[in-house]
């Protein structure tokens, strides 16, 4: 590769100031968890779709590979360059415009680098809801959300990023632009290309814009915490909540005692309204009729749950500030566990009915392997998605624990996931973290089809090579 000729072409395409080299690249080269550090030949920051296309053409002609990056909040090491110093990191951050909102069609079209929270706020300003919500929303981008098919806390009601996307604009490996920004709900004109790019983690093309599905804002919303004696009770509470609230159940998160303890330990300023219990559930009910209706629903639900012995105690937020504080408890778990030290992370999904048995037998197997191991088990129970993370025994060096135990811990967890009909990646993707696991555990015919698709769309292997596949 002729690096200096490539850099000259890139500077001509986007301007001198948007081609970064050296020290200024550092934040783009280190992942959020600080687990992987790469080194780019340059970080290039295009301002338009045409500039992205020009960058891809330049890279293709020099045989340089590209790593697309949005907010760099991904958790599987998929958005940072490798260590070769030869890759171009393509940052979409400058492409952050809201292009259009069509209230009658309930859609909005935004550029890929638009921060998720900015997109949410733009929809809300029109009295509408963009229903993707996750703790990284102040930093992650819509392009990254689609590239990872992000989930978050409202999937049980509104679906994941895939279900919230109607159209897409993509720069292909030939440097052409696919103009697919349609806001149609129905379009059966052949293969669904949009769904190929959703969840492709930057390996098939560069998403430059998307048309997203909006919903009416709920008129009323209530949040509550409930204490459960075990996971079986939490699963039964979920079924009861669905019966009472139907589509009004917009959040159902569960946290084990150790995750709440970590928040208590590392974020003591956050009030915890309930006494410690084996499982804490966070419920959110929404109503199109208003707060009084949501309140009545919630009271009936919690009353019956208490009667049935599914919960021991509950606390209902009395204001928006209190509701935010309850969500903050849930969303602070990743931060609290980070302060406790690196742990072995699993983002898994299972049939909800299988979760109590899976957790009981897997926890027992892990404790047999590492006596004293601590399980940070929390997540989107309403979607059957657990963040099932294994922390070193109290006082043990986390780095050593990871080095010595990660393969054996993963073998136990992923083996059990497979045995229970689950998935080794529910919402974070594959990246470099789970590439080998995917190769070992995905259906071999599916893997072969994925490789064929990669070859057909990106024959030169330009986009994010050696990630996912
Ligand atoms: P990046 O990290 O920049 O990139 C992620 C991947 O997408 C990379 O492979 C990259 O190459 C690719 N990519 C990025 N932009 C483009 C583009 N325009 N075109 C093509 N490929 C692209 N995820 C969930 O699903 N649910 C959660 O609840 C959740 N909570 C989180 C909480 C925290 C605190 C953090 C740090 C992360 C969380 N995540 C969660 C991880 C999640 O994947 C990301 O937050 C988000 O979806 C990634 O967006 P990003 O813009 O930061 O992408
Ligand atoms: Zn999550």
Short mmCIF file of C-alpha atoms and ligand atoms in Angstrom, two decimals:
data_model
loop_
_atom_site.label_atom_id
_atom_site.label_comp_id
_atom_site.label_asym_id
_atom_site.label_seq_id
_atom_site.Cartn_x
_atom_site.Cartn_y
_atom_site.Cartn_z
CA UNK A 1 0.00 0.00 0.00
CA UNK A 2 1.24 3.48 -0.85
CA UNK A 3 0.26 5.21 2.39
CA UNK A 4 1.33 8.70 1.46
CA UNK A 5 -0.55 8.63 -1.87
CA UNK A 6 -3.65 7.39 -0.02
CA UNK A 7 -3.35 10.14 2.58
CA UNK A 8 -3.04 12.74 -0.17
CA UNK A 9 -6.25 11.47 -1.77
CA UNK A 10 -8.05 11.40 1.57
CA UNK A 11 -7.01 15.00 2.30
CA UNK A 12 -8.28 16.01 -1.13
CA UNK A 13 -11.59 14.28 -0.40
CA UNK A 14 -12.39 15.71 3.05
CA UNK A 15 -9.94 18.56 3.62
CA UNK A 16 -6.66 18.62 5.54
CA UNK A 17 -8.28 19.33 8.93
CA UNK A 18 -10.44 16.17 8.82
CA UNK A 19 -7.58 13.71 8.37
CA UNK A 20 -6.08 13.12 11.81
CA UNK A 21 -2.80 11.39 12.56
CA UNK A 22 -0.66 10.75 15.62
CA UNK A 23 -1.74 11.70 19.15
CA UNK A 24 -5.13 13.12 18.15
CA UNK A 25 -6.18 9.65 17.00
CA UNK A 26 -5.83 8.13 20.46
CA UNK A 27 -9.48 8.46 21.61
CA UNK A 28 -10.66 6.71 18.43
CA UNK A 29 -8.22 3.86 18.90
CA UNK A 30 -9.22 2.75 22.40
CA UNK A 31 -12.53 1.01 23.03
CA UNK A 32 -15.03 2.10 25.71
CA UNK A 33 -14.12 -0.67 28.12
CA UNK A 34 -10.42 0.09 27.61
CA UNK A 35 -9.88 -3.53 26.76
CA UNK A 36 -8.53 -3.13 23.22
CA UNK A 37 -6.24 -0.49 21.73
CA UNK A 38 -5.57 -0.31 18.01
CA UNK A 39 -3.54 1.97 15.80
CA UNK A 40 -4.89 3.65 12.67
CA UNK A 41 -2.98 5.01 9.71
CA UNK A 42 -5.36 7.95 9.99
CA UNK A 43 -8.73 8.95 11.38
CA UNK A 44 -10.87 10.47 8.63
CA UNK A 45 -13.95 12.56 9.46
CA UNK A 46 -16.22 13.05 6.43
CA UNK A 47 -19.02 15.62 6.48
CA UNK A 48 -21.26 14.16 3.77
CA UNK A 49 -22.28 10.94 2.04
CA UNK A 50 -20.34 11.99 -1.08
CA UNK A 51 -17.20 12.37 1.04
CA UNK A 52 -17.71 8.90 2.53
CA UNK A 53 -18.02 7.49 -0.99
CA UNK A 54 -14.81 9.26 -2.06
CA UNK A 55 -12.97 7.87 0.99
CA UNK A 56 -14.15 4.32 0.22
CA UNK A 57 -13.06 4.64 -3.43
CA UNK A 58 -9.62 5.92 -2.37
CA UNK A 59 -9.21 3.07 0.14
CA UNK A 60 -10.39 0.50 -2.42
CA UNK A 61 -7.89 1.67 -5.01
CA UNK A 62 -5.03 1.44 -2.48
CA UNK A 63 -6.25 -1.79 -0.87
CA UNK A 64 -6.56 -0.14 2.54
CA UNK A 65 -9.24 -1.44 4.89
CA UNK A 66 -11.71 0.76 6.74
CA UNK A 67 -13.26 0.64 10.20
CA UNK A 68 -16.48 2.68 10.52
CA UNK A 69 -17.00 4.27 13.94
CA UNK A 70 -19.87 6.21 15.50
CA UNK A 71 -19.83 7.03 19.20
CA UNK A 72 -17.29 4.32 20.06
CA UNK A 73 -19.46 2.91 22.83
CA UNK A 74 -19.56 -0.62 21.39
CA UNK A 75 -18.75 -3.34 23.90
CA UNK A 76 -17.19 -6.03 21.69
CA UNK A 77 -14.15 -4.24 20.24
CA UNK A 78 -15.70 -3.92 16.78
CA UNK A 79 -15.31 -0.20 16.19
CA UNK A 80 -11.60 0.36 16.71
CA UNK A 81 -8.78 -0.32 14.25
CA UNK A 82 -6.46 -3.30 14.56
CA UNK A 83 -2.86 -2.82 15.69
CA UNK A 84 -1.33 -2.80 12.18
CA UNK A 85 -1.26 0.98 11.77
CA UNK A 86 -2.54 0.39 8.21
CA UNK A 87 -6.30 0.84 8.58
CA UNK A 88 -8.37 3.96 8.04
CA UNK A 89 -10.72 4.76 10.88
CA UNK A 90 -13.82 6.35 9.37
CA UNK A 91 -15.55 8.48 12.01
CA UNK A 92 -19.17 9.37 11.17
CA UNK A 93 -19.44 11.86 14.03
CA UNK A 94 -19.61 14.95 11.83
CA UNK A 95 -22.54 13.53 9.87
CA UNK A 96 -25.06 14.34 12.57
CA UNK A 97 -27.95 16.19 10.91
CA UNK A 98 -31.64 15.47 11.29
CA UNK A 99 -32.61 15.54 7.63
CA UNK A 100 -36.39 15.37 7.95
CA UNK A 101 -39.29 14.52 10.25
CA UNK A 102 -42.58 13.38 8.67
CA UNK A 103 -45.12 13.49 11.50
CA UNK A 104 -47.99 12.14 9.40
CA UNK A 105 -45.90 9.17 8.26
CA UNK A 106 -44.39 8.75 11.76
CA UNK A 107 -40.83 8.73 10.44
CA UNK A 108 -37.65 10.70 10.75
CA UNK A 109 -34.55 10.63 8.58
CA UNK A 110 -31.23 11.23 10.32
CA UNK A 111 -27.58 10.95 9.43
CA UNK A 112 -25.59 8.06 10.83
CA UNK A 113 -23.47 10.16 13.19
CA UNK A 114 -26.49 11.69 14.90
CA UNK A 115 -26.24 10.97 18.63
CA UNK A 116 -29.16 8.79 19.77
CA UNK A 117 -30.26 11.31 22.39
CA UNK A 118 -30.33 14.10 19.79
CA UNK A 119 -32.60 11.94 17.61
CA UNK A 120 -34.87 11.23 20.59
CA UNK A 121 -35.07 14.93 21.42
CA UNK A 122 -35.84 15.92 17.82
CA UNK A 123 -38.73 13.45 17.77
CA UNK A 124 -39.98 14.64 21.15
CA UNK A 125 -39.99 18.25 19.95
CA UNK A 126 -42.64 17.11 17.44
CA UNK A 127 -44.62 15.31 20.18
CA UNK A 128 -43.31 11.94 18.98
CA UNK A 129 -41.23 9.11 20.38
CA UNK A 130 -38.12 7.51 18.91
CA UNK A 131 -38.27 4.41 21.05
CA UNK A 132 -34.66 3.24 21.17
CA UNK A 133 -33.22 3.85 24.63
CA UNK A 134 -30.00 2.67 26.23
CA UNK A 135 -27.57 3.90 28.84
CA UNK A 136 -25.05 5.05 26.21
CA UNK A 137 -27.64 7.24 24.44
CA UNK A 138 -25.80 10.48 25.18
CA UNK A 139 -22.81 9.24 23.16
CA UNK A 140 -23.75 6.39 20.82
CA UNK A 141 -24.93 7.18 17.29
CA UNK A 142 -27.86 6.02 15.21
CA UNK A 143 -25.45 4.49 12.67
CA UNK A 144 -23.75 2.50 15.44
CA UNK A 145 -27.13 1.48 16.87
CA UNK A 146 -28.17 0.08 13.50
CA UNK A 147 -24.79 -1.48 12.76
CA UNK A 148 -25.01 -3.38 16.07
CA UNK A 149 -28.81 -3.82 16.00
CA UNK A 150 -28.87 -2.31 19.49
CA UNK A 151 -31.54 -3.32 21.99
CA UNK A 152 -31.83 -1.41 25.24
CA UNK A 153 -34.68 -0.97 27.65
CA UNK A 154 -37.82 -0.69 25.49
CA UNK A 155 -37.41 -3.70 23.21
CA UNK A 156 -40.28 -5.62 24.77
CA UNK A 157 -42.70 -2.94 23.55
CA UNK A 158 -41.08 -1.34 20.48
CA UNK A 159 -38.51 -3.86 19.25
CA UNK A 160 -34.77 -3.42 18.74
CA UNK A 161 -33.00 -1.09 16.31
CA UNK A 162 -33.88 -3.39 13.41
CA UNK A 163 -37.59 -3.00 14.05
CA UNK A 164 -37.27 0.78 14.30
CA UNK A 165 -35.58 1.20 10.92
CA UNK A 166 -37.51 1.52 7.68
CA UNK A 167 -34.93 2.80 5.23
CA UNK A 168 -31.24 3.27 4.83
CA UNK A 169 -28.56 5.06 2.84
CA UNK A 170 -25.35 3.07 2.50
CA UNK A 171 -21.98 3.53 0.84
CA UNK A 172 -21.00 0.19 -0.67
CA UNK A 173 -17.58 -1.36 -1.14
CA UNK A 174 -17.42 0.00 -4.70
CA UNK A 175 -17.87 3.52 -3.34
CA UNK A 176 -21.39 3.77 -4.75
CA UNK A 177 -24.35 5.04 -2.75
CA UNK A 178 -27.43 2.90 -2.20
CA UNK A 179 -30.31 5.37 -1.83
CA UNK A 180 -32.67 3.32 0.28
CA UNK A 181 -34.15 6.03 2.51
CA UNK A 182 -37.72 4.86 2.26
CA UNK A 183 -40.33 5.39 4.95
CA UNK A 184 -42.54 2.57 3.68
CA UNK A 185 -44.00 0.00 6.06
CA UNK A 186 -44.63 -2.35 3.19
CA UNK A 187 -42.18 -3.02 0.37
CA UNK A 188 -41.90 -6.54 -0.98
CA UNK A 189 -39.61 -5.89 -3.91
CA UNK A 190 -37.04 -8.60 -3.43
CA UNK A 191 -34.31 -9.24 -0.86
CA UNK A 192 -34.39 -6.96 2.16
CA UNK A 193 -31.04 -5.19 1.83
CA UNK A 194 -31.74 -2.97 4.83
CA UNK A 195 -31.90 -5.98 7.09
CA UNK A 196 -28.53 -7.16 5.78
CA UNK A 197 -26.86 -3.95 6.91
CA UNK A 198 -28.64 -3.87 10.28
CA UNK A 199 -26.40 -5.82 12.65
CA UNK A 200 -23.56 -6.07 10.10
CA UNK A 201 -21.14 -4.29 12.49
CA UNK A 202 -19.41 -2.31 9.76
CA UNK A 203 -18.44 -5.40 7.77
CA UNK A 204 -20.66 -4.89 4.69
CA UNK A 205 -20.89 -1.15 4.05
CA UNK A 206 -21.01 2.28 5.65
CA UNK A 207 -24.44 3.38 6.85
CA UNK A 208 -24.63 7.11 6.20
CA UNK A 209 -28.30 7.82 7.03
CA UNK A 210 -31.48 6.05 8.05
CA UNK A 211 -35.23 6.55 8.05
CA UNK A 212 -36.55 5.60 11.48
CA UNK A 213 -39.95 4.63 12.76
CA UNK A 214 -41.59 6.94 15.32
CA UNK A 215 -44.46 6.37 17.75
CA UNK A 216 -46.88 8.65 19.56
CA UNK A 217 -45.49 9.80 22.93
CA UNK A 218 -47.30 8.01 25.78
CA UNK A 219 -49.58 10.37 27.70
CA UNK A 220 -48.63 8.87 31.05
CA UNK A 221 -45.79 6.75 32.35
CA UNK A 222 -45.02 5.21 35.73
CA UNK A 223 -41.94 3.46 37.04
CA UNK A 224 -41.70 1.13 40.03
CA UNK A 225 -39.21 -1.14 41.77
CA UNK A 226 -40.33 -4.47 43.19
CA UNK A 227 -38.51 -6.97 45.41
CA UNK A 228 -38.68 -10.66 44.41
CA UNK A 229 -37.52 -13.63 46.45
CA UNK A 230 -36.22 -15.49 43.40
CA UNK A 231 -35.94 -15.39 39.64
CA UNK A 232 -38.96 -17.66 39.15
CA UNK A 233 -41.10 -15.04 40.90
CA UNK A 234 -39.67 -12.32 38.63
CA UNK A 235 -40.58 -14.36 35.54
CA UNK A 236 -44.09 -14.93 36.92
CA UNK A 237 -44.35 -11.19 37.62
CA UNK A 238 -43.51 -10.53 33.97
CA UNK A 239 -46.37 -12.74 32.81
CA UNK A 240 -48.73 -11.04 35.24
CA UNK A 241 -47.59 -7.57 34.10
CA UNK A 242 -48.21 -8.51 30.46
CA UNK A 243 -51.70 -9.71 31.38
CA UNK A 244 -52.50 -6.49 33.23
CA UNK A 245 -50.85 -3.96 30.95
CA UNK A 246 -50.52 -5.59 27.52
CA UNK A 247 -48.66 -3.23 25.21
CA UNK A 248 -48.55 -0.72 28.09
CA UNK A 249 -45.66 -2.65 29.63
CA UNK A 250 -42.71 -0.68 28.24
CA UNK A 251 -39.92 -1.73 30.59
CA UNK A 252 -39.12 -4.85 32.61
CA UNK A 253 -35.58 -5.06 33.96
CA UNK A 254 -34.22 -7.38 36.63
CA UNK A 255 -31.14 -7.03 38.84
CA UNK A 256 -29.70 -9.61 41.22
CA UNK A 257 -28.67 -8.70 44.76
CA UNK A 258 -24.96 -8.47 43.93
CA UNK A 259 -25.53 -5.92 41.12
CA UNK A 260 -27.52 -3.72 43.49
CA UNK A 261 -24.80 -4.16 46.13
CA UNK A 262 -22.20 -2.92 43.66
CA UNK A 263 -24.25 0.21 43.04
CA UNK A 264 -24.59 0.68 46.82
CA UNK A 265 -20.84 0.29 47.24
CA UNK A 266 -19.60 2.47 44.38
CA UNK A 267 -22.44 5.00 44.03
CA UNK A 268 -23.58 5.46 47.63
CA UNK A 269 -25.27 8.78 46.79
CA UNK A 270 -27.96 7.01 44.73
CA UNK A 271 -30.94 6.30 46.99
CA UNK A 272 -32.17 2.70 47.01
CA UNK A 273 -35.79 2.75 48.12
CA UNK A 274 -36.08 -1.00 48.76
CA UNK A 275 -34.17 -3.16 51.23
CA UNK A 276 -31.77 -5.63 49.64
CA UNK A 277 -33.53 -8.68 48.16
CA UNK A 278 -32.42 -11.60 45.97
CA UNK A 279 -33.93 -9.95 42.87
CA UNK A 280 -35.13 -6.42 42.17
CA UNK A 281 -37.40 -5.74 39.21
CA UNK A 282 -37.80 -2.36 37.55
CA UNK A 283 -41.16 -2.00 35.80
CA UNK A 284 -42.32 0.76 33.53
CA UNK A 285 -45.95 1.14 32.45
CA UNK A 286 -47.08 3.58 29.77
CA UNK A 287 -50.56 4.65 28.84
CA UNK A 288 -51.98 6.56 25.92
CA UNK A 289 -54.78 7.71 28.20
CA UNK A 290 -52.73 9.46 30.85
CA UNK A 291 -50.99 9.10 34.16
CA UNK A 292 -54.11 8.25 36.17
CA UNK A 293 -54.75 5.27 33.91
CA UNK A 294 -51.14 4.07 34.19
CA UNK A 295 -51.38 4.50 37.95
CA UNK A 296 -54.55 2.43 38.20
CA UNK A 297 -52.97 -0.33 36.09
CA UNK A 298 -49.84 -0.36 38.22
CA UNK A 299 -51.74 -0.43 41.52
CA UNK A 300 -53.84 -3.38 40.41
CA UNK A 301 -50.77 -5.21 39.15
CA UNK A 302 -48.68 -4.65 42.28
CA UNK A 303 -51.64 -5.49 44.52
CA UNK A 304 -52.19 -8.82 42.85
CA UNK A 305 -48.45 -9.56 42.77
CA UNK A 306 -48.25 -8.98 46.55
CA UNK A 307 -51.28 -11.20 47.12
CA UNK A 308 -49.79 -13.98 45.02
CA UNK A 309 -46.49 -13.67 46.89
CA UNK A 310 -44.58 -12.81 43.70
CA UNK A 311 -43.19 -9.66 45.32
CA UNK A 312 -42.40 -8.77 48.92
CA UNK A 313 -42.29 -5.01 48.59
CA UNK A 314 -42.57 -2.28 45.96
CA UNK A 315 -41.81 1.40 45.53
CA UNK A 316 -43.57 3.54 42.93
CA UNK A 317 -41.91 6.72 41.67
CA UNK A 318 -44.04 9.74 42.59
CA UNK A 319 -42.44 12.17 40.17
CA UNK A 320 -40.44 12.26 36.96
CA UNK A 321 -37.31 12.89 39.05
CA UNK A 322 -37.99 9.78 41.13
CA UNK A 323 -38.64 7.72 38.00
CA UNK A 324 -35.30 8.89 36.58
CA UNK A 325 -33.60 7.97 39.85
CA UNK A 326 -34.98 4.41 39.64
CA UNK A 327 -33.76 4.06 36.06
CA UNK A 328 -30.43 5.50 37.15
CA UNK A 329 -30.04 2.67 39.65
CA UNK A 330 -30.46 0.15 36.85
CA UNK A 331 -28.26 2.05 34.41
CA UNK A 332 -25.47 2.55 36.94
CA UNK A 333 -24.75 -1.16 37.23
CA UNK A 334 -22.26 -1.15 34.30
CA UNK A 335 -20.40 1.78 35.89
CA UNK A 336 -20.40 0.20 39.36
CA UNK A 337 -19.10 -3.13 38.07
CA UNK A 338 -16.40 -1.28 36.12
CA UNK A 339 -15.25 0.35 39.36
CA UNK A 340 -15.12 -3.05 41.01
CA UNK A 341 -12.68 -4.13 38.28
CA UNK A 342 -12.78 -5.89 34.90
CA UNK A 343 -15.07 -8.89 34.76
CA UNK A 344 -15.98 -11.62 32.30
CA UNK A 345 -18.99 -10.37 30.36
CA UNK A 346 -21.78 -12.31 28.70
CA UNK A 347 -24.63 -10.67 26.84
CA UNK A 348 -26.92 -13.63 26.35
CA UNK A 349 -30.52 -14.32 25.50
CA UNK A 350 -32.65 -17.30 26.38
CA UNK A 351 -36.28 -18.33 26.15
CA UNK A 352 -37.71 -16.50 29.18
CA UNK A 353 -39.17 -19.75 30.48
CA UNK A 354 -35.67 -21.28 30.62
CA UNK A 355 -34.02 -18.43 32.54
CA UNK A 356 -34.54 -19.56 36.16
CA UNK A 357 -33.18 -23.07 35.51
CA UNK A 358 -30.33 -21.73 33.38
CA UNK A 359 -29.24 -19.29 36.09
CA UNK A 360 -29.43 -21.83 38.90
CA UNK A 361 -27.40 -24.54 37.17
CA UNK A 362 -24.89 -22.19 35.54
CA UNK A 363 -24.22 -20.30 38.77
CA UNK A 364 -23.62 -23.60 40.56
CA UNK A 365 -21.19 -24.75 37.87
CA UNK A 366 -19.31 -21.44 37.99
CA UNK A 367 -18.99 -21.59 41.77
CA UNK A 368 -17.60 -25.06 41.49
CA UNK A 369 -14.98 -23.80 39.03
CA UNK A 370 -14.14 -20.62 40.97
CA UNK A 371 -15.31 -20.74 44.60
CA UNK A 372 -16.27 -17.21 45.65
CA UNK A 373 -16.88 -15.96 42.08
CA UNK A 374 -19.45 -13.17 42.14
CA UNK A 375 -22.22 -12.97 39.58
CA UNK A 376 -23.31 -9.56 38.29
CA UNK A 377 -26.56 -10.82 36.80
CA UNK A 378 -28.92 -8.15 35.46
CA UNK A 379 -30.66 -7.13 32.30
CA UNK A 380 -33.69 -6.93 30.11
CA UNK A 381 -35.67 -9.82 31.56
CA UNK A 382 -38.70 -8.81 29.48
CA UNK A 383 -36.65 -9.66 26.35
CA UNK A 384 -35.03 -12.78 27.80
CA UNK A 385 -31.71 -10.89 27.71
CA UNK A 386 -29.29 -11.14 30.63
CA UNK A 387 -25.97 -9.42 31.21
CA UNK A 388 -24.49 -12.41 32.98
CA UNK A 389 -21.10 -11.18 34.14
CA UNK A 390 -18.65 -13.02 36.33
CA UNK A 391 -16.58 -10.96 38.75
CA UNK A 392 -13.45 -12.22 40.51
CA UNK A 393 -13.81 -13.38 44.14
CA UNK A 394 -13.59 -10.48 46.61
CA UNK A 395 -10.01 -9.25 46.93
CA UNK A 396 -8.67 -11.19 43.95
CA UNK A 397 -6.82 -9.39 41.14
CA UNK A 398 -9.37 -8.91 38.29
CA UNK A 399 -6.73 -8.97 35.54
CA UNK A 400 -5.35 -12.28 36.76
CA UNK A 401 -8.86 -13.67 37.12
CA UNK A 402 -9.62 -12.76 33.50
CA UNK A 403 -6.35 -14.19 32.23
CA UNK A 404 -6.69 -17.47 34.09
CA UNK A 405 -10.43 -18.13 34.09
CA UNK A 406 -12.01 -16.52 31.03
CA UNK A 407 -11.84 -19.56 28.69
CA UNK A 408 -13.22 -21.98 31.28
CA UNK A 409 -15.91 -19.54 32.43
CA UNK A 410 -16.98 -18.91 28.83
CA UNK A 411 -17.09 -22.63 28.11
CA UNK A 412 -19.50 -23.13 31.02
CA UNK A 413 -21.71 -20.14 30.22
CA UNK A 414 -21.88 -20.50 26.44
CA UNK A 415 -22.25 -24.27 26.68
CA UNK A 416 -25.25 -23.80 28.97
CA UNK A 417 -26.67 -21.06 26.71
CA UNK A 418 -26.53 -23.40 23.76
CA UNK A 419 -28.03 -26.28 25.73
CA UNK A 420 -30.98 -24.06 26.70
CA UNK A 421 -31.61 -22.83 23.14
CA UNK A 422 -30.18 -19.35 23.72
CA UNK A 423 -27.86 -16.94 21.89
CA UNK A 424 -24.28 -15.97 22.80
CA UNK A 425 -24.94 -12.38 21.74
CA UNK A 426 -28.29 -10.79 22.47
CA UNK A 427 -27.62 -7.13 21.70
CA UNK A 428 -23.92 -6.18 21.77
CA UNK A 429 -22.81 -8.07 18.68
CA UNK A 430 -19.72 -10.13 17.91
CA UNK A 431 -16.84 -7.72 17.07
CA UNK A 432 -13.52 -9.22 18.09
CA UNK A 433 -14.73 -10.40 21.49
CA UNK A 434 -16.89 -13.28 20.27
CA UNK A 435 -15.50 -14.05 16.82
CA UNK A 436 -14.13 -17.45 17.82
CA UNK A 437 -17.26 -18.32 19.82
CA UNK A 438 -19.40 -17.50 16.79
CA UNK A 439 -17.26 -19.67 14.54
CA UNK A 440 -17.49 -22.52 17.04
CA UNK A 441 -21.17 -22.28 17.90
CA UNK A 442 -23.15 -20.83 14.99
CA UNK A 443 -24.90 -23.26 12.69
CA UNK A 444 -22.26 -24.14 10.04
CA UNK A 445 -24.63 -23.59 7.13
CA UNK A 446 -25.57 -20.16 8.49
CA UNK A 447 -21.88 -19.29 8.87
CA UNK A 448 -21.20 -20.33 5.29
CA UNK A 449 -24.09 -18.19 4.03
CA UNK A 450 -22.74 -15.24 6.03
CA UNK A 451 -19.30 -15.68 4.43
CA UNK A 452 -20.91 -15.79 0.96
CA UNK A 453 -22.77 -12.55 1.69
CA UNK A 454 -19.58 -10.88 2.91
CA UNK A 455 -17.75 -11.98 -0.24
CA UNK A 456 -20.55 -10.78 -2.52
CA UNK A 457 -20.86 -7.33 -0.95
CA UNK A 458 -17.23 -6.73 -0.05
CA UNK A 459 -15.05 -8.97 -2.25
CA UNK A 460 -11.85 -7.03 -1.43
CA UNK A 461 -12.46 -7.37 2.33
CA UNK A 462 -12.28 -3.59 2.80
CA UNK A 463 -14.82 -3.18 5.58
CA UNK A 464 -13.81 -4.08 9.13
CA UNK A 465 -11.86 -7.25 8.23
CA UNK A 466 -11.44 -10.00 10.84
CA UNK A 467 -14.35 -8.73 12.88
CA UNK A 468 -17.44 -10.87 13.37
CA UNK A 469 -16.42 -13.42 10.71
P1 LIG B 1 -19.51 2.22 17.73
O1 LIG B 1 -19.07 1.70 19.04
O2 LIG B 1 -18.78 3.38 17.19
O3 LIG B 1 -19.48 1.04 16.65
C1 LIG B 1 -20.08 -0.20 16.92
C2 LIG B 1 -20.00 -1.10 15.68
O4 LIG B 1 -20.78 -0.55 14.62
C3 LIG B 1 -18.60 -1.24 15.12
O5 LIG B 1 -18.44 -2.52 14.58
C4 LIG B 1 -18.55 -0.20 14.00
O6 LIG B 1 -17.63 -0.54 12.99
C5 LIG B 1 -19.97 -0.22 13.49
N1 LIG B 1 -20.47 1.07 13.00
C6 LIG B 1 -20.61 2.23 13.69
N2 LIG B 1 -21.15 3.17 12.91
C7 LIG B 1 -21.35 2.63 11.68
C8 LIG B 1 -21.86 3.10 10.45
N3 LIG B 1 -22.30 4.35 10.32
N4 LIG B 1 -21.90 2.26 9.39
C9 LIG B 1 -21.48 0.98 9.50
N5 LIG B 1 -20.96 0.47 10.66
C10 LIG B 1 -20.90 1.29 11.73
N6 LIG B 1 -26.19 -1.95 23.51
C11 LIG B 1 -27.43 -2.42 23.49
O7 LIG B 1 -27.81 -3.03 22.49
N7 LIG B 1 -28.28 -2.26 24.55
C12 LIG B 1 -27.91 -1.59 25.66
O8 LIG B 1 -28.69 -1.47 26.59
C13 LIG B 1 -26.61 -1.04 25.69
N8 LIG B 1 -26.20 -0.35 26.76
C14 LIG B 1 -24.96 0.18 26.75
C15 LIG B 1 -24.57 0.94 27.86
C16 LIG B 1 -23.31 1.53 27.91
C17 LIG B 1 -22.93 2.35 29.09
C18 LIG B 1 -22.42 1.34 26.82
C19 LIG B 1 -21.07 1.96 26.84
C20 LIG B 1 -22.80 0.58 25.73
C21 LIG B 1 -24.06 -0.01 25.67
N9 LIG B 1 -24.48 -0.78 24.59
C22 LIG B 1 -25.75 -1.27 24.57
C23 LIG B 1 -23.57 -1.12 23.47
C24 LIG B 1 -24.08 -0.64 22.14
O9 LIG B 1 -23.66 -1.50 21.09
C25 LIG B 1 -23.69 0.74 21.79
O10 LIG B 1 -23.89 1.64 22.82
C26 LIG B 1 -24.27 1.37 20.51
O11 LIG B 1 -25.26 0.64 19.84
C27 LIG B 1 -23.13 1.53 19.55
O12 LIG B 1 -23.22 2.76 18.92
P2 LIG B 1 -21.88 3.60 18.62
O13 LIG B 1 -22.30 4.73 17.76
O14 LIG B 1 -21.14 3.93 19.83
O15 LIG B 1 -21.08 2.54 17.72
ZN1 LIG B 2 -28.31 -4.18 27.80
#
